[in-house]
CSV table of C-alpha atoms and ligand atoms in Angstrom, one decimal:
chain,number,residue,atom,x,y,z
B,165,UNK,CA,142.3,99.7,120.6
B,166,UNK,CA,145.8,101.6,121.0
B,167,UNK,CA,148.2,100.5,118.4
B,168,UNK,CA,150.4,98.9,121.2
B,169,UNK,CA,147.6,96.3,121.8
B,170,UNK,CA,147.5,95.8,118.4
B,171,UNK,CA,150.9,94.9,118.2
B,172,UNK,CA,150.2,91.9,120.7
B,173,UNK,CA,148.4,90.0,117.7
B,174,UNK,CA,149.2,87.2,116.6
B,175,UNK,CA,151.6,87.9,113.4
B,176,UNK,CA,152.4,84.2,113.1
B,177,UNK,CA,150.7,81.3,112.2
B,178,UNK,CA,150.1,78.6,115.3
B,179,UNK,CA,153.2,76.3,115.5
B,180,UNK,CA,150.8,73.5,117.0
B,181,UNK,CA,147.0,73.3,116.3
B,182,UNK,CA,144.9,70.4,118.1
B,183,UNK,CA,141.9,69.3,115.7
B,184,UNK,CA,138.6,67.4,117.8
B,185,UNK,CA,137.4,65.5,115.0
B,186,UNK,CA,133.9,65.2,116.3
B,187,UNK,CA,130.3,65.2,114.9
B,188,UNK,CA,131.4,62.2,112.1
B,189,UNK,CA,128.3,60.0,113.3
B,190,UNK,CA,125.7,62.8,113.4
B,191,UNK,CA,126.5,63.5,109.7
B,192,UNK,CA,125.9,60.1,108.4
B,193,UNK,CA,122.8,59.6,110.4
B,194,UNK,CA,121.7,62.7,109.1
B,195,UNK,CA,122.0,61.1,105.6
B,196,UNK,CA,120.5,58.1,106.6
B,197,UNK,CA,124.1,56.4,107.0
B,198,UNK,CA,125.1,54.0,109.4
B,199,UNK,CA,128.0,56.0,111.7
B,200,UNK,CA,131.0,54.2,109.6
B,201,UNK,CA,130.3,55.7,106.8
B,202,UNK,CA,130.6,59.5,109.0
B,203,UNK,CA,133.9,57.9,110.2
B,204,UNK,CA,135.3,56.7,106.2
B,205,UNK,CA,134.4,60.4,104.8
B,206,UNK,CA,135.8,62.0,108.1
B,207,UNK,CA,139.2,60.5,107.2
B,208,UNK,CA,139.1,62.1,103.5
B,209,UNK,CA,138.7,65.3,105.2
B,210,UNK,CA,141.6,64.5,107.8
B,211,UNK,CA,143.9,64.0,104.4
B,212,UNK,CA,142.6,67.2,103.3
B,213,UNK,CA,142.9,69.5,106.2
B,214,UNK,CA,146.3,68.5,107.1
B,215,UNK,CA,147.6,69.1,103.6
B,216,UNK,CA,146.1,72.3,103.8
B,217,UNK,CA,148.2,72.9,107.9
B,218,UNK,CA,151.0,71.9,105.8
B,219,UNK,CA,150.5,74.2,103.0
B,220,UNK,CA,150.2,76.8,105.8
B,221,UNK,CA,153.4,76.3,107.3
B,222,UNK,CA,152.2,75.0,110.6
B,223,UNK,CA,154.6,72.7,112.3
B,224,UNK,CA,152.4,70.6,114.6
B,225,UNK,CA,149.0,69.0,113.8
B,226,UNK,CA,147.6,66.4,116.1
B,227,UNK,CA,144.3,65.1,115.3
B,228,UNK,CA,142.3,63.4,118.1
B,229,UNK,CA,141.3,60.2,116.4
B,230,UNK,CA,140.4,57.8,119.2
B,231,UNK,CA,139.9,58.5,122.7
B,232,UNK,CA,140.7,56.3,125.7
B,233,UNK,CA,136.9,56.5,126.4
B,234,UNK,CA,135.9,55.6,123.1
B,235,UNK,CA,136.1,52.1,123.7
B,236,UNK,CA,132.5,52.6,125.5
B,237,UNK,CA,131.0,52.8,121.6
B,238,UNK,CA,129.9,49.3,120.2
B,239,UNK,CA,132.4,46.7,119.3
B,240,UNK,CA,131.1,47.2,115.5
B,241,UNK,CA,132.1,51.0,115.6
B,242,UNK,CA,135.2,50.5,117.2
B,243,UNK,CA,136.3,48.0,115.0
B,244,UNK,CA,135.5,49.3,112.3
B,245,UNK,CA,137.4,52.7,113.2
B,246,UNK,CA,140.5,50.1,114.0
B,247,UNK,CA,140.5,48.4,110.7
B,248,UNK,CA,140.0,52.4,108.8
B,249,UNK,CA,143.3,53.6,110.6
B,250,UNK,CA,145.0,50.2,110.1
B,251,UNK,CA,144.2,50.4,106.7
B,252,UNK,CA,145.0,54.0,106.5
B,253,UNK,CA,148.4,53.7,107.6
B,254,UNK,CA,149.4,50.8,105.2
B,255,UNK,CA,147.9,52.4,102.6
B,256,UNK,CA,148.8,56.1,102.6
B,257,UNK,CA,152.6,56.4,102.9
B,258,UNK,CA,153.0,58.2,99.6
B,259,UNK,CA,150.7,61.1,101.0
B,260,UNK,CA,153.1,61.2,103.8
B,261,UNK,CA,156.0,61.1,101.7
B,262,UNK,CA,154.8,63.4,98.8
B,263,UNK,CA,153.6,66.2,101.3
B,264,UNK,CA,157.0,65.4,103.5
B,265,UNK,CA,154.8,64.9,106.5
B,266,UNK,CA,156.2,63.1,109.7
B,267,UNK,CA,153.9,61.0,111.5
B,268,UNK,CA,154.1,60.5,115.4
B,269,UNK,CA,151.5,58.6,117.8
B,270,UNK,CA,150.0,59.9,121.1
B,271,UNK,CA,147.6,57.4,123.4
B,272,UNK,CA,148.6,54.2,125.0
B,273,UNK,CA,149.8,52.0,122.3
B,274,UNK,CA,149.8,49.1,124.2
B,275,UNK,CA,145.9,48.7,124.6
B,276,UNK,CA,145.9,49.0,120.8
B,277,UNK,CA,145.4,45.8,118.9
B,278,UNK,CA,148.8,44.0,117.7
B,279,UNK,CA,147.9,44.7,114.3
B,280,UNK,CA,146.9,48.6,115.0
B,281,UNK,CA,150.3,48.9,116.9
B,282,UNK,CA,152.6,47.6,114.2
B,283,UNK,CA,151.0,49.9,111.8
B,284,UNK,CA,151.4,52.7,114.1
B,285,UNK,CA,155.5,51.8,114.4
B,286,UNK,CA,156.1,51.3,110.9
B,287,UNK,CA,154.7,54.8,109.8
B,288,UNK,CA,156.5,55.9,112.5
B,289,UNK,CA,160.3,54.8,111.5
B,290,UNK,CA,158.9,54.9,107.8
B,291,UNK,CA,158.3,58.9,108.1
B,292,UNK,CA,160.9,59.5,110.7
B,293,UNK,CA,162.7,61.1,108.5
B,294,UNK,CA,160.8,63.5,106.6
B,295,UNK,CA,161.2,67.4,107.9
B,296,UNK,CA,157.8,68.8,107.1
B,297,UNK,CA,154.5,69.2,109.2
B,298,UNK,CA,154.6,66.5,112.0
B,299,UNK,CA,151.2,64.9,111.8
B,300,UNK,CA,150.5,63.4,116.0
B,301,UNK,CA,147.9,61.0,115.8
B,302,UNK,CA,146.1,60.7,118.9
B,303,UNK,CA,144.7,56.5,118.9
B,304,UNK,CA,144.0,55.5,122.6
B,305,UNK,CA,144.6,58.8,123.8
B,306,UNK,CA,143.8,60.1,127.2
B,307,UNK,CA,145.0,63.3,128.7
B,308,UNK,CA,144.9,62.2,132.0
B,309,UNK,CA,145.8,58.6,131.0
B,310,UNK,CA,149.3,60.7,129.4
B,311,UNK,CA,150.2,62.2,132.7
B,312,UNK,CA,149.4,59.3,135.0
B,313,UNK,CA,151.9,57.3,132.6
B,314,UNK,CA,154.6,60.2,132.5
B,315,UNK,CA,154.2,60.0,136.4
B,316,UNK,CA,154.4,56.2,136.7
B,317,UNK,CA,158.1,56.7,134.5
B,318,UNK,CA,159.1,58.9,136.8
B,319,UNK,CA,158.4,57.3,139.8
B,320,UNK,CA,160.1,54.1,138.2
B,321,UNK,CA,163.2,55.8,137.5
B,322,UNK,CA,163.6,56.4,141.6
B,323,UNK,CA,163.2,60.5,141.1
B,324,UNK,CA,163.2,62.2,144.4
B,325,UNK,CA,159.9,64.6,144.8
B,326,UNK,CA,161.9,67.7,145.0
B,327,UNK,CA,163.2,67.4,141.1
B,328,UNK,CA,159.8,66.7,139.8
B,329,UNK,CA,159.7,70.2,137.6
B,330,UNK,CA,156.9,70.6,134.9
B,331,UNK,CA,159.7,69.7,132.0
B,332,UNK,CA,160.6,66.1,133.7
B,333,UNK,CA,156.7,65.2,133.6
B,334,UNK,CA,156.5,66.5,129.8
B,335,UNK,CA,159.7,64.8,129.1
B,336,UNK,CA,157.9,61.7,129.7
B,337,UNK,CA,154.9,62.1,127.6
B,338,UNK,CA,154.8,60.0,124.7
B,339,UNK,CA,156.4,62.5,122.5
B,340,UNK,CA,158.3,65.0,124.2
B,341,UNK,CA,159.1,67.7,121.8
B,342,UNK,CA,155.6,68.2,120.8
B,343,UNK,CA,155.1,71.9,122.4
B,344,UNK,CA,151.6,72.9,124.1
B,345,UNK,CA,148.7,73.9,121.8
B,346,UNK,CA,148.5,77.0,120.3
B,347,UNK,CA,145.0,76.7,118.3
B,348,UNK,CA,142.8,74.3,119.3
B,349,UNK,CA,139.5,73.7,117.1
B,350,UNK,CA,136.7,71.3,118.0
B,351,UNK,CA,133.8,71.0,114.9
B,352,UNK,CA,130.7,69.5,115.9
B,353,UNK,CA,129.0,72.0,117.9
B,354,UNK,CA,130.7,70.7,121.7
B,355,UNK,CA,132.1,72.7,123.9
B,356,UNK,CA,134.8,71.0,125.6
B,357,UNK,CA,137.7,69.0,125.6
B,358,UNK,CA,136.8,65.2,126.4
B,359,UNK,CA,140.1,64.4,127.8
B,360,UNK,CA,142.0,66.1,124.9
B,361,UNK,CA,146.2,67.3,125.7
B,362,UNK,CA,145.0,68.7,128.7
B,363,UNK,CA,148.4,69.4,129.9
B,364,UNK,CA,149.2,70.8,126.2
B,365,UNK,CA,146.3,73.2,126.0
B,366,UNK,CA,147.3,74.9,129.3
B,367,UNK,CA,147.1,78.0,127.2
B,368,UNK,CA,145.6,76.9,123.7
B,369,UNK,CA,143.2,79.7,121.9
B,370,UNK,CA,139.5,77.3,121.6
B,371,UNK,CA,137.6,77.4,118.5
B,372,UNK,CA,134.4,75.7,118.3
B,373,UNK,CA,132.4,75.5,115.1
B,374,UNK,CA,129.4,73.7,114.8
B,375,UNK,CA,130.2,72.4,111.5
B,376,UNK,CA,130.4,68.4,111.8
B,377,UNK,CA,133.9,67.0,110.9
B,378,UNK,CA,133.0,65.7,107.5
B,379,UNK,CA,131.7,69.1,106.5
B,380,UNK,CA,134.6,70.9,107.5
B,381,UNK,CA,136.6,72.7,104.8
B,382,UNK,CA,140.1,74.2,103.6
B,383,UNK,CA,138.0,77.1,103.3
B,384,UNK,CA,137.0,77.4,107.1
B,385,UNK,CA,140.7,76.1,108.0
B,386,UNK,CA,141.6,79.6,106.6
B,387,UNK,CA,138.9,81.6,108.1
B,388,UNK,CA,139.7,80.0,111.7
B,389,UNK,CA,143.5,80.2,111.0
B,390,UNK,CA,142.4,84.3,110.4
B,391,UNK,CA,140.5,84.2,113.8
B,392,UNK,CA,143.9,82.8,115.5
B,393,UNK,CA,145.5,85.9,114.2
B,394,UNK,CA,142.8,88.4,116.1
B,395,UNK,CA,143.5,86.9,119.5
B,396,UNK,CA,145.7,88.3,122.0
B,397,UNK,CA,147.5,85.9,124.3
B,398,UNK,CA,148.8,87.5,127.5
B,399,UNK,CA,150.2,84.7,129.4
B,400,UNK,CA,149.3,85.8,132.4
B,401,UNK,CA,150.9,89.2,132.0
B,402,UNK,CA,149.4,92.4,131.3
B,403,UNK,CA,149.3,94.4,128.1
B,404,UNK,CA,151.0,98.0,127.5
B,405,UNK,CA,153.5,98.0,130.6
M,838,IPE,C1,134.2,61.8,116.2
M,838,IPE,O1,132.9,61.7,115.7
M,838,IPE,C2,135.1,60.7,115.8
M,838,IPE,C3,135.4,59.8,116.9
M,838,IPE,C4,135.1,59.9,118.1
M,838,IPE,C5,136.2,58.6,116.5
M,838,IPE,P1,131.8,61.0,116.5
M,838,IPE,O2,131.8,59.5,116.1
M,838,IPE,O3,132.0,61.3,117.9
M,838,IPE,O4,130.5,61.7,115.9
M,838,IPE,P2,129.3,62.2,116.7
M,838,IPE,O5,129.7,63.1,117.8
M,838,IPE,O6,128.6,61.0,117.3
M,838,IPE,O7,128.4,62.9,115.7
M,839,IPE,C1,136.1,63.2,121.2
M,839,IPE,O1,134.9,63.1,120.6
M,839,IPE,C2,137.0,62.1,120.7
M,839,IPE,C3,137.4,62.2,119.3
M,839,IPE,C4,137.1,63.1,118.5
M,839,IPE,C5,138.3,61.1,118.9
M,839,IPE,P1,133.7,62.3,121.4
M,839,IPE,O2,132.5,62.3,120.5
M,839,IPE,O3,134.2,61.0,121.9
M,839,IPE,O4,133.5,63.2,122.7
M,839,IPE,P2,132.3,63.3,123.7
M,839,IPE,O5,131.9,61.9,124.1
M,839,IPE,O6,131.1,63.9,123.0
M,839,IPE,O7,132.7,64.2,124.8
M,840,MG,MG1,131.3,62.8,119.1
């Protein structure tokens, strides 16, 4: 490869890296586990791996946590996975605040239970002002669900079709600001995105490791964050003009 080419790596980390959480209920019943329990350790790593973005110097981490077709599981699963992020939040703001993490919420927060929402709100203004790693917590999330709401907003607001511009339909999404995906990495051995930031991962680098979620290490953070550095993104363009 000419040195030109090689100049095209990647020489920073990925401002924004997506994390699919999946393969939490395959590891439990591996260990003879009901699925909660893949769910309850799957959160320890979560605390884990975003200390370790933060450590990194990422800026952006969202972690898909619950999908707007999750809601097909049984009631006992999802309420259980409720209850764990509910808890979570209440419980955990001194991790936020020690590590200087900002918390922000993708998904339809409406079709959340009260209980879920008002958790979600709190950490939200509680955080607001810390200026390290933004954590986005995806709870209710659907990708296309996020653009058939930005589109309903816009509608609403009486725009006429000929100022609809790609930046007025991400200005609607739930948080604006959050740029597209730079890194996205699914564990649990699927490949594809199940309704993930579609719009956002427009031109995301994929990663998928087999490893299930609960098994999923600082250590292969950092050899996946080293595989981010080999790619070349090209945009659309061409290399060596
Ligand atoms: C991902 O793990 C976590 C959520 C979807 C909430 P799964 O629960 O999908 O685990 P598998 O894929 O069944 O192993
Ligand atoms: C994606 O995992 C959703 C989350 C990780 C929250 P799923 O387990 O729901 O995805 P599918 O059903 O295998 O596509
Ligand atoms: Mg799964």
């Amino acid at each position: 490869m000419s040195d030109k080419a090689q100049e095209t790596y990647n020489s920073t980390p990925p401002s924004h890296v997506g994390f699919i959480m999946d393969g939490n209920g395959r590891w439990a019943q591996k260990r003879g586990l009901a699925r909660t329990a893949g769910h309850k350790e799957g959160l320890e790593v979560a605390k884990r791996i975003v200390k370790a973005c933060a450590d990194m110097g990422i800026k952006y981490v969202t972690l898909y946590t619950f999908s707007t077709e999750n809601w097909k599981r049984a009631q006992e699963e999802v309420g259980y996975l409720m209850g764990l992020i509910r808890g979570h939040l209440r419980a955990e703001f001194q991790f936020y605040k020690d590590n200087g993490i900002k918390i922000e919420h993708i998904g339809d927060l409406s079709g959340l239970p009260k209980d879920v929402q008002n958790e979600i709100i709190k950490a939200k203004e509680d955080t607001a002002a810390f200026t390290g790693l933004t954590v986005v917590l995806a709870i209710n999330y659907g990708g296309r669900d996020e653009i058939i709401r930005s589109v309903k907003k816009i509608i609403d607001s009486g725009i006429k079709s000929q100022n609809i511009t790609e930046k007025l339909i991400s200005d609607n999404f739930d948080v604006p600001e959050l740029p597209d995906v730079d890194f996205l990495i699914r564990t649990g051995g699927e490949k594809r995105l199940s309704n993930f930031l579609l719009w956002h991962c427009a031109y995301a680098e994929f990663l998928f490791t087999d490893t299930l979620w609960p098994d999923y290490s600082t250590e292969e953070l950092k050899n996946n964050i080293n595989e981010f550095y080999k790619r070349t993104r090209r945009f659309g363009d061409v290399l060596n003009k």
